Structures are given as structure tokens and as C-alpha cells.
């Protein structure tokens, strides 16, 4: 039975391990999530002025979790028969995959070469491991 007391002010609380805590989304999230070991690239994705949408996409890229056609194919193998569905939407010349999207596609390779030059990364080969190694070394200086 709940007894309402009009003389007291309402407050949000949540109960965790039979203890009441003042409610906040971050406190609940931190209490409920399972933390893994921090990866050496975490500072490249999440930092004080990061844009959350960009950080999320970067996290997907690093974990190779972008929803490219090769990932979708695992759910629906019959799609392989239709090149119109499976092909890269940038070049329309090859099957879409993580490696194709970033470094094998003729279109994205042109973008990468331009970005690489603008970011003074001309000596970095077009491979994720080499790029991540360069970024990690740069951030730790
Ligand atoms: Zn392509």
C-alpha cells in the first residue's frame, strides 16, 4: 500500500541491489552495463568534444560492424543472386563489404587519397591497421 503525503515533494529514485538511489540515466546505465577492458583505440572514438553520431560510426567501423552487404548476406543468402542488391552503391562494380567500402572501391579510394593528403598522412598505406597504428601513435605524443 502506498501512502501519499502531500507535504513531501516528489522525487525520482530507482532501486538497485535493494538500495534506493537518486535517478539519473547515467547512473542507471553505469550500474546496469557490463564493462569490458578498455581498448587502446577508445580515445580515438570518444573524447570530450566528439560528435556522438561520428563516434558511433567510428566505433562501428573499427569493430567492422557496419551493415555492409556481406553482413546482410549472412541473414539472407538468396540476395547473392541479385547483383543489383549486393553491389556497392558508390561504384556499382563490385560486391559491397567492409574492405571494399574503404579501400577497394574506386570511388572511396579517391576519397581516401584526398583525405590522406589533406591530413598529411601520405605515407600511410590504405589499410585499417596501418591507419589505426598511426592514429594511436599520434595521440600518445
Ligand atoms: Zn565500390
mmCIF file of C-alpha atoms and ligand atoms in Angstrom:
data_model
loop_
_atom_site.group_PDB
_atom_site.id
_atom_site.type_symbol
_atom_site.label_atom_id
_atom_site.label_comp_id
_atom_site.label_asym_id
_atom_site.label_seq_id
_atom_site.Cartn_x
_atom_site.Cartn_y
_atom_site.Cartn_z
ATOM 1 C CA UNK A 1 0.000 0.000 0.000
ATOM 2 C CA UNK A 2 1.309 3.431 -0.941
ATOM 3 C CA UNK A 3 0.634 6.284 1.415
ATOM 4 C CA UNK A 4 0.702 9.682 -0.242
ATOM 5 C CA UNK A 5 1.969 12.570 1.824
ATOM 6 C CA UNK A 6 1.044 15.927 0.257
ATOM 7 C CA UNK A 7 3.558 17.725 2.467
ATOM 8 C CA UNK A 8 6.547 15.944 0.850
ATOM 9 C CA UNK A 9 7.990 16.780 -2.550
ATOM 10 C CA UNK A 10 8.045 14.035 -5.217
ATOM 11 C CA UNK A 11 11.424 12.679 -6.270
ATOM 12 C CA UNK A 12 12.640 10.126 -8.785
ATOM 13 C CA UNK A 13 14.510 7.169 -7.399
ATOM 14 C CA UNK A 14 15.475 3.771 -8.637
ATOM 15 C CA UNK A 15 16.248 0.723 -6.639
ATOM 16 C CA UNK A 16 19.393 -1.278 -7.305
ATOM 17 C CA UNK A 17 20.538 -4.087 -5.028
ATOM 18 C CA UNK A 18 17.687 -3.134 -2.676
ATOM 19 C CA UNK A 19 19.106 0.340 -2.192
ATOM 20 C CA UNK A 20 17.310 3.480 -3.390
ATOM 21 C CA UNK A 21 19.420 5.883 -5.449
ATOM 22 C CA UNK A 22 18.583 9.296 -6.895
ATOM 23 C CA UNK A 23 17.619 8.640 -10.509
ATOM 24 C CA UNK A 24 19.858 9.668 -13.380
ATOM 25 C CA UNK A 25 20.193 7.999 -16.762
ATOM 26 C CA UNK A 26 23.973 7.819 -16.478
ATOM 27 C CA UNK A 27 23.877 6.268 -13.015
ATOM 28 C CA UNK A 28 21.410 3.622 -14.188
ATOM 29 C CA UNK A 29 23.455 2.936 -17.334
ATOM 30 C CA UNK A 30 26.674 2.589 -15.347
ATOM 31 C CA UNK A 31 25.004 0.254 -12.857
ATOM 32 C CA UNK A 32 23.427 -1.997 -15.487
ATOM 33 C CA UNK A 33 26.073 -2.293 -18.182
ATOM 34 C CA UNK A 34 28.874 -4.781 -18.174
ATOM 35 C CA UNK A 35 32.222 -3.115 -18.636
ATOM 36 C CA UNK A 36 34.904 -4.800 -20.692
ATOM 37 C CA UNK A 37 38.573 -3.977 -20.790
ATOM 38 C CA UNK A 38 39.269 -0.575 -22.323
ATOM 39 C CA UNK A 39 40.617 -0.888 -25.850
ATOM 40 C CA UNK A 40 43.704 1.038 -26.930
ATOM 41 C CA UNK A 41 41.682 2.991 -29.508
ATOM 42 C CA UNK A 42 38.940 4.235 -27.156
ATOM 43 C CA UNK A 43 40.477 7.729 -27.044
ATOM 44 C CA UNK A 44 40.253 7.922 -30.846
ATOM 45 C CA UNK A 45 36.499 7.365 -30.790
ATOM 46 C CA UNK A 46 35.301 9.018 -27.598
ATOM 47 C CA UNK A 47 36.774 12.305 -26.433
ATOM 48 C CA UNK A 48 35.393 15.431 -24.785
ATOM 49 C CA UNK A 49 34.408 17.272 -27.969
ATOM 50 C CA UNK A 50 33.470 14.257 -30.097
ATOM 51 C CA UNK A 51 30.231 14.271 -32.057
ATOM 52 C CA UNK A 52 28.234 11.276 -30.768
ATOM 53 C CA UNK A 53 26.968 10.276 -34.223
ATOM 54 C CA UNK A 54 30.521 10.318 -35.619
ATOM 55 C CA UNK A 55 31.857 8.444 -32.607
ATOM 56 C CA UNK A 56 29.229 5.749 -33.051
ATOM 57 C CA UNK A 57 30.017 5.326 -36.748
ATOM 58 C CA UNK A 58 33.753 5.242 -35.999
ATOM 59 C CA UNK A 59 33.111 2.569 -33.373
ATOM 60 C CA UNK A 60 31.159 0.526 -35.944
ATOM 61 C CA UNK A 61 33.965 0.917 -38.479
ATOM 62 C CA UNK A 62 36.706 -0.139 -36.081
ATOM 63 C CA UNK A 63 34.702 -3.137 -34.944
ATOM 64 C CA UNK A 64 33.867 -3.927 -38.602
ATOM 65 C CA UNK A 65 30.189 -3.835 -37.714
ATOM 66 C CA UNK A 66 28.932 -1.558 -40.483
ATOM 67 C CA UNK A 67 25.897 -3.055 -42.127
ATOM 68 C CA UNK A 68 27.528 -3.768 -45.469
ATOM 69 C CA UNK A 69 26.033 -6.211 -47.940
ATOM 70 C CA UNK A 70 28.357 -9.030 -46.889
ATOM 71 C CA UNK A 71 26.904 -8.815 -43.366
ATOM 72 C CA UNK A 72 23.334 -8.711 -44.668
ATOM 73 C CA UNK A 73 24.085 -11.725 -46.844
ATOM 74 C CA UNK A 74 24.579 -13.832 -43.711
ATOM 75 C CA UNK A 75 20.927 -13.216 -42.849
ATOM 76 C CA UNK A 76 19.566 -13.641 -46.364
ATOM 77 C CA UNK A 77 21.763 -15.843 -48.629
ATOM 78 C CA UNK A 78 19.297 -15.630 -51.526
ATOM 79 C CA UNK A 79 20.311 -11.990 -52.024
ATOM 80 C CA UNK A 80 23.642 -13.155 -53.520
ATOM 81 C CA UNK A 81 21.884 -13.905 -56.796
ATOM 82 C CA UNK A 82 20.924 -10.292 -57.310
ATOM 83 C CA UNK A 83 23.939 -8.075 -58.110
ATOM 84 C CA UNK A 84 21.660 -5.019 -58.068
ATOM 85 C CA UNK A 85 21.073 -5.618 -54.366
ATOM 86 C CA UNK A 86 24.569 -6.762 -53.444
ATOM 87 C CA UNK A 87 26.724 -4.270 -55.312
ATOM 88 C CA UNK A 88 28.491 -1.277 -53.864
ATOM 89 C CA UNK A 89 26.306 1.787 -54.235
ATOM 90 C CA UNK A 90 29.357 4.003 -54.784
ATOM 91 C CA UNK A 91 30.943 2.285 -57.779
ATOM 92 C CA UNK A 92 28.260 -0.233 -58.803
ATOM 93 C CA UNK A 93 31.084 -2.527 -59.903
ATOM 94 C CA UNK A 94 31.704 -4.968 -57.069
ATOM 95 C CA UNK A 95 30.105 -6.635 -54.078
ATOM 96 C CA UNK A 96 29.836 -4.403 -51.033
ATOM 97 C CA UNK A 97 31.911 -5.313 -47.986
ATOM 98 C CA UNK A 98 33.834 -3.543 -45.252
ATOM 99 C CA UNK A 99 37.184 -3.803 -47.030
ATOM 100 C CA UNK A 100 35.638 -2.841 -50.372
ATOM 101 C CA UNK A 101 33.853 0.164 -48.895
ATOM 102 C CA UNK A 102 37.022 1.712 -47.529
ATOM 103 C CA UNK A 103 39.957 0.665 -49.682
ATOM 104 C CA UNK A 104 38.991 -1.460 -52.676
ATOM 105 C CA UNK A 105 36.257 0.693 -54.179
ATOM 106 C CA UNK A 106 37.492 3.034 -56.896
ATOM 107 C CA UNK A 107 35.299 5.860 -55.614
ATOM 108 C CA UNK A 108 36.171 5.528 -51.935
ATOM 109 C CA UNK A 109 39.865 5.151 -52.819
ATOM 110 C CA UNK A 110 39.733 8.580 -54.438
ATOM 111 C CA UNK A 111 38.134 9.973 -51.278
ATOM 112 C CA UNK A 112 40.745 8.280 -49.096
ATOM 113 C CA UNK A 113 43.634 9.616 -51.186
ATOM 114 C CA UNK A 114 42.244 13.155 -50.910
ATOM 115 C CA UNK A 115 41.661 12.896 -47.155
ATOM 116 C CA UNK A 116 45.069 11.297 -46.682
ATOM 117 C CA UNK A 117 46.766 14.215 -48.411
ATOM 118 C CA UNK A 118 44.744 16.837 -46.539
ATOM 119 C CA UNK A 119 45.546 15.121 -43.220
ATOM 120 C CA UNK A 120 49.280 14.834 -44.004
ATOM 121 C CA UNK A 121 49.050 11.049 -43.980
ATOM 122 C CA UNK A 122 50.586 10.477 -47.419
ATOM 123 C CA UNK A 123 52.943 7.794 -46.112
ATOM 124 C CA UNK A 124 50.122 5.720 -44.509
ATOM 125 C CA UNK A 125 49.086 2.672 -46.564
ATOM 126 C CA UNK A 126 45.359 2.220 -47.210
ATOM 127 C CA UNK A 127 44.827 -0.414 -44.511
ATOM 128 C CA UNK A 128 42.884 -0.051 -41.259
ATOM 129 C CA UNK A 129 45.649 -1.481 -39.094
ATOM 130 C CA UNK A 130 48.205 0.959 -40.508
ATOM 131 C CA UNK A 131 45.825 3.901 -40.085
ATOM 132 C CA UNK A 132 44.935 2.917 -36.518
ATOM 133 C CA UNK A 133 48.618 2.430 -35.634
ATOM 134 C CA UNK A 134 49.397 5.886 -36.995
ATOM 135 C CA UNK A 135 46.480 7.491 -35.146
ATOM 136 C CA UNK A 136 47.336 5.740 -31.878
ATOM 137 C CA UNK A 137 50.978 6.786 -32.094
ATOM 138 C CA UNK A 138 49.961 10.360 -32.890
ATOM 139 C CA UNK A 139 47.534 10.613 -29.958
ATOM 140 C CA UNK A 140 50.102 9.347 -27.469
ATOM 141 C CA UNK A 141 52.710 12.001 -28.359
HETATM 142 ZN ZN1 LIG B 1 32.560 0.332 -54.674
#
